[in-house]
Coordinates of C-alpha atoms in Angstrom, one line a residue:
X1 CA 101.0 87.9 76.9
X2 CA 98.0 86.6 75.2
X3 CA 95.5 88.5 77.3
X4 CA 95.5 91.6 78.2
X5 CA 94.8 93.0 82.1
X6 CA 92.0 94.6 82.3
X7 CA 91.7 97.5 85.0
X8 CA 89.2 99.9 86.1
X9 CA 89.8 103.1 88.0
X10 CA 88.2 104.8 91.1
X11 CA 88.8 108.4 91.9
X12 CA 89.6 110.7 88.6
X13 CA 91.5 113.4 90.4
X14 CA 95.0 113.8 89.7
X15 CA 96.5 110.8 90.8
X16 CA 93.6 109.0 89.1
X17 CA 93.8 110.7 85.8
X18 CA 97.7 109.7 86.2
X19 CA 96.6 106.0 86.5
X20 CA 94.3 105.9 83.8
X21 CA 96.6 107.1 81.2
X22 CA 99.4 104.8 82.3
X23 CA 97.1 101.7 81.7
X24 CA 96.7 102.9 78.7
X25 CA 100.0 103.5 77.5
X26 CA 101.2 100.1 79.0
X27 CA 100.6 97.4 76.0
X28 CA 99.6 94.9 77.8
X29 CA 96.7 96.6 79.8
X30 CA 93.1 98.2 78.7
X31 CA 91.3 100.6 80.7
X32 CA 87.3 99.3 80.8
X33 CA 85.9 101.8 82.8
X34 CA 86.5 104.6 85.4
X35 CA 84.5 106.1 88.3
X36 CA 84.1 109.6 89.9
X37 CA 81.5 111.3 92.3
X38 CA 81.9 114.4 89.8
X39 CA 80.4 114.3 85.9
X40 CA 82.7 114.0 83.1
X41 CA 82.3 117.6 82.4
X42 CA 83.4 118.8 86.3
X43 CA 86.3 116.6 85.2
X44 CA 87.7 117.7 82.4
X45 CA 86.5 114.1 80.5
X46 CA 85.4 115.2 77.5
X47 CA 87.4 112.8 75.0
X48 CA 87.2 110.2 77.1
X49 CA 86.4 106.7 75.3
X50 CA 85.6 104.3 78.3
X51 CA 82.2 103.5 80.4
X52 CA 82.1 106.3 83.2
X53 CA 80.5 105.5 86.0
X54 CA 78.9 107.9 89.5
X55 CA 79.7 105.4 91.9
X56 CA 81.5 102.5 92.7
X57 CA 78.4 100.7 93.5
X58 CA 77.2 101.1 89.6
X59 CA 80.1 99.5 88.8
X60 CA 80.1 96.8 90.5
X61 CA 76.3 96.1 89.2
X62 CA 77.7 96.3 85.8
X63 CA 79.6 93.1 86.0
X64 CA 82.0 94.0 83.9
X65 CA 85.4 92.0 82.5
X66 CA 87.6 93.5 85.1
X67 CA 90.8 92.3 87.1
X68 CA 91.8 95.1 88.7
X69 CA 89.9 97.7 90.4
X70 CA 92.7 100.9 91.2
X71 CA 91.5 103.2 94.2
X72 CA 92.5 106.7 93.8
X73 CA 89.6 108.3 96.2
X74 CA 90.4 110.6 99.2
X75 CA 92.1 108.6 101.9
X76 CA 89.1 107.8 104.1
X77 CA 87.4 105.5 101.5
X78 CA 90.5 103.8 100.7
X79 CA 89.9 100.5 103.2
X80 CA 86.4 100.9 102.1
X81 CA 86.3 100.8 98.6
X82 CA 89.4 98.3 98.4
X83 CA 87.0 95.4 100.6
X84 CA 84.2 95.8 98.3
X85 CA 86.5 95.8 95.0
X86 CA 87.9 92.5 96.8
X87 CA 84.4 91.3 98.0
X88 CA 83.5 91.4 94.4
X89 CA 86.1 89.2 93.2
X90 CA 89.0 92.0 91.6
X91 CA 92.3 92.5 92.3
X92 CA 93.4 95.9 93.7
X93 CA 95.8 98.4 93.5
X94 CA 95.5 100.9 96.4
X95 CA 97.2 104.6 96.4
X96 CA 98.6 105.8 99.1
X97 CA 98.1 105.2 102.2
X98 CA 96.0 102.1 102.4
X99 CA 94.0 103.1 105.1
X100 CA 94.3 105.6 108.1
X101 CA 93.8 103.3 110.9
X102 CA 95.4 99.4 111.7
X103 CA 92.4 98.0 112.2
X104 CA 91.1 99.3 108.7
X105 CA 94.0 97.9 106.7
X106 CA 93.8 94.7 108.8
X107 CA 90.2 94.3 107.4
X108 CA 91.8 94.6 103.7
X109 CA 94.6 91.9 104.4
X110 CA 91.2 90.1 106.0
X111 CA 89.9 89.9 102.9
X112 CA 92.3 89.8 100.5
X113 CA 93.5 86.6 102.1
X114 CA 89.4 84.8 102.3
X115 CA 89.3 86.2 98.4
X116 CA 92.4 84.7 96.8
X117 CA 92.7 88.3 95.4
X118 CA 96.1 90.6 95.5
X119 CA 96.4 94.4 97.0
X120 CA 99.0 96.3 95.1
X121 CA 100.1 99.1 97.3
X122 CA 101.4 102.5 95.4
X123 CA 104.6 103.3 97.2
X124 CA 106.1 105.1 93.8
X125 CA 109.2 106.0 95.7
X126 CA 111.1 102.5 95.7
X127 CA 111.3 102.3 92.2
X128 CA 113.6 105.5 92.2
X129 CA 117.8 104.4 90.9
X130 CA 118.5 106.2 94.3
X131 CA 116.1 104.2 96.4
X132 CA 116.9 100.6 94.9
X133 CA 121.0 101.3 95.4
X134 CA 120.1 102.5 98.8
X135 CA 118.2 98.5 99.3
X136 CA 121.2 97.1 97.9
X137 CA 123.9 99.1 100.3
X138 CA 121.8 98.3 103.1
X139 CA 121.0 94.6 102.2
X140 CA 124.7 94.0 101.6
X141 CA 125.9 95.5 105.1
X142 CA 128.1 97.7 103.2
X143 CA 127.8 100.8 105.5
X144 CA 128.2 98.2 108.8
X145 CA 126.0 99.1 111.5
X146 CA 123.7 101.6 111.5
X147 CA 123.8 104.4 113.8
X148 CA 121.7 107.0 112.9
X149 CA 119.0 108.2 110.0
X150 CA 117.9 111.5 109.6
X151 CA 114.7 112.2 106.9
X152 CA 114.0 115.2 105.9
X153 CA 110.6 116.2 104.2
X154 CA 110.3 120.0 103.3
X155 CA 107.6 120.7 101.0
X156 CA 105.4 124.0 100.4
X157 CA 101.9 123.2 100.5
X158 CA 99.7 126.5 100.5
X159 CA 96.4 127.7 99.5
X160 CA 97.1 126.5 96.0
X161 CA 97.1 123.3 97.1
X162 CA 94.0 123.2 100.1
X163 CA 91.5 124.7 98.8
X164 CA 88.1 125.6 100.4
X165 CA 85.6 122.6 99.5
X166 CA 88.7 120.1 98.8
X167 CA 89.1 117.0 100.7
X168 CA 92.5 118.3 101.3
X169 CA 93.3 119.2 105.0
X170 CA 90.2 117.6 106.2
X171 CA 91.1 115.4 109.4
X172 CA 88.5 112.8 108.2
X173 CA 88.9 112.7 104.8
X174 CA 92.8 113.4 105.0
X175 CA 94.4 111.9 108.0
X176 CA 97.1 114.0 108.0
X177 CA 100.2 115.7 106.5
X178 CA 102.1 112.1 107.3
X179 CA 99.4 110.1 104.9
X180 CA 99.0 112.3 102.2
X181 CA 102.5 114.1 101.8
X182 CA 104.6 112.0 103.1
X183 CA 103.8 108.2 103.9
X184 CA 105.6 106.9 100.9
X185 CA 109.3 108.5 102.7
X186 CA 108.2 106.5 105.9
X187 CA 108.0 103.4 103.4
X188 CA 111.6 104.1 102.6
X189 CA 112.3 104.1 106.2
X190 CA 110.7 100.8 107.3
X191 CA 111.8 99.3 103.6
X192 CA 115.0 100.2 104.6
X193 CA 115.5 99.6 108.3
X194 CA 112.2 98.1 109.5
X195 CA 109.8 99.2 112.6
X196 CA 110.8 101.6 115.2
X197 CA 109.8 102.5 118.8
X198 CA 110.6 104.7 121.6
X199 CA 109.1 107.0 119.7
X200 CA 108.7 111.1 120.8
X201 CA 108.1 114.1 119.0
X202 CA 107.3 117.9 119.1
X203 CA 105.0 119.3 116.5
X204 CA 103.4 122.5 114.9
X205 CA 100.8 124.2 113.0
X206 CA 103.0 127.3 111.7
X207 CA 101.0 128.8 109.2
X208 CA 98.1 126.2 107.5
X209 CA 95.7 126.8 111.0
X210 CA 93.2 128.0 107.8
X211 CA 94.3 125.9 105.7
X212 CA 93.9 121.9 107.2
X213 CA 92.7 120.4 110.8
X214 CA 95.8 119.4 111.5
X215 CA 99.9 120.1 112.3
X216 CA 102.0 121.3 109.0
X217 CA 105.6 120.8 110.7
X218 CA 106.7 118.3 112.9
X219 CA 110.3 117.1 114.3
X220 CA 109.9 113.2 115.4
X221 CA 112.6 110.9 117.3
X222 CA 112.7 107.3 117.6
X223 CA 115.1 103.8 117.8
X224 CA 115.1 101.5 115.0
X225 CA 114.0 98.0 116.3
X226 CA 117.0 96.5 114.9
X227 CA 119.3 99.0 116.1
X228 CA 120.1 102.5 115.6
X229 CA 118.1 105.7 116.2
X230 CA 116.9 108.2 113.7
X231 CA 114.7 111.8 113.6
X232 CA 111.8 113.0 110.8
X233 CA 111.9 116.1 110.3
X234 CA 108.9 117.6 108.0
X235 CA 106.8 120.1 106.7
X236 CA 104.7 121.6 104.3
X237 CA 104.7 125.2 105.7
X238 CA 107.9 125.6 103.0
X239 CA 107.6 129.2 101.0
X240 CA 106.5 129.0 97.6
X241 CA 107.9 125.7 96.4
X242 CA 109.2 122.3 97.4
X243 CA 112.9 122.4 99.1
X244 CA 113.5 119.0 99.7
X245 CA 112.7 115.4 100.5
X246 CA 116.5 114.0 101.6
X247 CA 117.4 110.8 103.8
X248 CA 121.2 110.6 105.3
X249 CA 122.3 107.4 106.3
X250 CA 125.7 107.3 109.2
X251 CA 126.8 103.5 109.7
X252 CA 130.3 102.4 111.2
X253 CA 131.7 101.7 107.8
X254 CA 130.4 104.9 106.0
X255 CA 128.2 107.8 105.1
X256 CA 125.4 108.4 102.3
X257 CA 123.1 111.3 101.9
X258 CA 119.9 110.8 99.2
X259 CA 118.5 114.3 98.6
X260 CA 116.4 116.6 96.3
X261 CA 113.4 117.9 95.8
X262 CA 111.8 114.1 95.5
X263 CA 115.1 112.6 96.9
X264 CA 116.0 111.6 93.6
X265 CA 119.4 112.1 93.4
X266 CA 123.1 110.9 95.8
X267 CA 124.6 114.2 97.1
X268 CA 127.0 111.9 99.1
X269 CA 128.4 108.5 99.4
X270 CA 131.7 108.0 101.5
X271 CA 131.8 104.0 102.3
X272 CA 135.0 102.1 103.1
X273 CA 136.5 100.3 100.1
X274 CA 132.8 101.0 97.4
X275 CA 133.0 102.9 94.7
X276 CA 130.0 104.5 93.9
X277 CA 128.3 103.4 90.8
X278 CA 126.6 105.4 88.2
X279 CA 122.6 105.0 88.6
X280 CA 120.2 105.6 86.3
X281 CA 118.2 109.2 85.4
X282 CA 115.4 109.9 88.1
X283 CA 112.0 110.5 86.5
X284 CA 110.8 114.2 87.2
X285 CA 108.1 114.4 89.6
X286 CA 104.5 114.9 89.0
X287 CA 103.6 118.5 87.7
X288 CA 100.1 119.2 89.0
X289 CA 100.4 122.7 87.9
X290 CA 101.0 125.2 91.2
X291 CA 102.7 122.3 92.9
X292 CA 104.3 119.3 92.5
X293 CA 105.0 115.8 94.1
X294 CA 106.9 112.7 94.1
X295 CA 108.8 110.9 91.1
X296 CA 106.4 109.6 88.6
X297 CA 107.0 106.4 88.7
X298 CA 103.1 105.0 88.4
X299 CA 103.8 103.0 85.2
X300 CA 106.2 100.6 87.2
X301 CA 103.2 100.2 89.7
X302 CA 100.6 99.1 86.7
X303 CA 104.1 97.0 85.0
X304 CA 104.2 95.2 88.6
X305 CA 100.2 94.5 88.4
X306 CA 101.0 92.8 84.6
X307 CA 103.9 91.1 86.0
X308 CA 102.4 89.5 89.0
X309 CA 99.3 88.5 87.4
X310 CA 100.3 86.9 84.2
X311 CA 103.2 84.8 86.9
X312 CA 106.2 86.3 86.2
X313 CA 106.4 88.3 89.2
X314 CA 105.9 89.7 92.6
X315 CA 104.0 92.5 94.5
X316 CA 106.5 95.1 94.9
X317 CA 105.1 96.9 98.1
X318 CA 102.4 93.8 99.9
X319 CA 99.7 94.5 101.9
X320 CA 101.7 93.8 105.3
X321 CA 104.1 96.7 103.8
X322 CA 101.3 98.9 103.6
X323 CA 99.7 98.3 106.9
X324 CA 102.9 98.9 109.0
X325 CA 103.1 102.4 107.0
X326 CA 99.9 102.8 108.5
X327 CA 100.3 102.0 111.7
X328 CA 104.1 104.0 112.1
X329 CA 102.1 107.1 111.3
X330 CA 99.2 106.2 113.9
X331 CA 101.7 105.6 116.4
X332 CA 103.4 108.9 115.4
X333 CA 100.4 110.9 115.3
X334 CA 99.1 109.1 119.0
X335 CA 102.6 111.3 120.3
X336 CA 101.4 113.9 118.4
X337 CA 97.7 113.9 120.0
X338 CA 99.3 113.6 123.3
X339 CA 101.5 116.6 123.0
X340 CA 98.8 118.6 121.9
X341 CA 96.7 117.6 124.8
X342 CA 99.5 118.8 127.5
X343 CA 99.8 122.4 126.0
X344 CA 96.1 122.6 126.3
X345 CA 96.3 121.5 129.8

């Protein structure tokens, strides 16, 4: 490439920080600027050798030489922030999720489309060796037809991790456990198998009730729209570390099992007449300190940005992608809301 892409980033926490730096190790990228509510000092910045702005709005009235504008903000201002960064003529990438409502992320494929100007959605998990051989088997009908999935997301999430002040746990600024722990193992799912319905479910608050606004465990049922049923199991109410994120997979012609802590590894793989071959390493998850997360797989996302912008490419998770993530949760949580409502009856 002749030129390189130029991005600026939006939320320094620590998927932001995590952004940043992988722009700048990626050759054919430069970092111009990044942008947090907090100073440089409440960030840890001190080193830092970009323009730092307070808000999204000074950047945008710096008219800088941008393409890309990455949102890593608390979920709320995602749909937000993305329509002005495409309003004002840049590309985006978006974290996880896109936006907490339909009708939000509708508005960003809105204007995306009026603008000429891409969404990038960060769903790290499909670039896992796990997760693309898992594409393959099920592209290439080698398991038959599919009967049942079961996904299971146990994860500890304690004080550690929502603390007092943090937008963490709030029901506005969050959304809920689904968005912020575990949206990107429903993209697997739809990726995968594509929408669901009939969907019921049966849902908890074990121990976060001073923690977050919201349920830490739930157990969800559904039917795949293209056939088969499957359950979601989750939680974040797991003691003292993560346990596992795992999806098993039961079709007529066989039998796989993806588990882990980030389900980044095949625990079991029984198909009729496939041999099993030998995948790549998993990258280790993302180390935040008391806790940890998925597979860090964010220089892939910023590769994919290069890629599809320079031609040579395409958008790895599209905006259409992210808004039916979206709108699986809001449909899960709508069971969820009316569960709660009958206990309280």
């Amino acid at each position: 490439m002749s030129c390189k892409i130029k991005f600026a980033v939006v939320g320094l926490g620590h998927i932001g920080k995590r952004h940043a730096e992988m722009i700048r190790l990626n050759p054919d990228a430069e970092l111009i600027a990044v942008c947090d509510i907090l100073s440089k000092d409440q960030l840890g910045l001190g080193n830092l050798q970009e323009r730092f702005f307070s808000s999204i709005e000074e950047l945008f009235d710096a008219h800088l030489d941008i393409d890309v504008v990455n949102i890593c903000t608390p979920n709320v201002y995602h749909a937000e922030y993305a329509i002005q960064a495409l309003e004002n003529g840049y590309h985006v990438v978006l974290e996880k999720p896109i936006a907490l409502t339909r009708s939000d992320a509708e508005r960003i494929l809105y204007t995306s489309l009026s603008m000429s100007r891409d969404v990038f959605c960060v769903m790290q998990n499909r670039y896992s060796p796990p997760a693309v051989w898992l594409k393959d088997l099920v592209f290439k009908k080698s398991l038959g037809e599919i009967f049942m999935v079961q996904i299971n997301c146990y994860w500890n999430r304690d004080e550690n991790y929502y603390k007092a002040g943090n937008w963490h746990g709030d029901e506005k600024l969050d959304g809920g456990t689904l968005f912020t722990q575990f949206s990107h193992f429903i993209d697997i799912m739809y990726w995968l198998f594509g929408d669901i319905t009939n969907i019921h479910g049966n849902f908890k608050d074990f121990n976060h009730s001073q923690l977050t606004d919201f349920e830490d465990s739930g157990v969800v049922t559904f039917d795949f729209v293209k056939g088969g049923m499957g359950v979601l199991n989750y939680s974040t109410a797991i003691w003292d570390k993560n346990y596992e994120s795992s999806i098993t997979i039961i079709g007529s012609q066989g039998t796989v099992r993806v588990a882990g802590q980030y389900m980044n590894e095949v625990t079991y793989c029984h198909v009729k007449d496939y041999v099993m071959p030998e995948l790549p390493a998993s990258n280790p998850p993302n180390d935040y300190g008391l806790y940890k997360g998925s597979a860090q797989n964010h220089h892939y996302i910023i590769q994919n940005v290069i890629e599809k912008l320079s031609g040579s490419g395409s958008i790895t998770t599209n905006l259409l992608e992210g808004m039916k993530v979206t709108e699986i949760i809001e449909r899960i949580y709508h069971v969820r809301d009316q569960h709660w409502k009958k206990k309280k009856k």
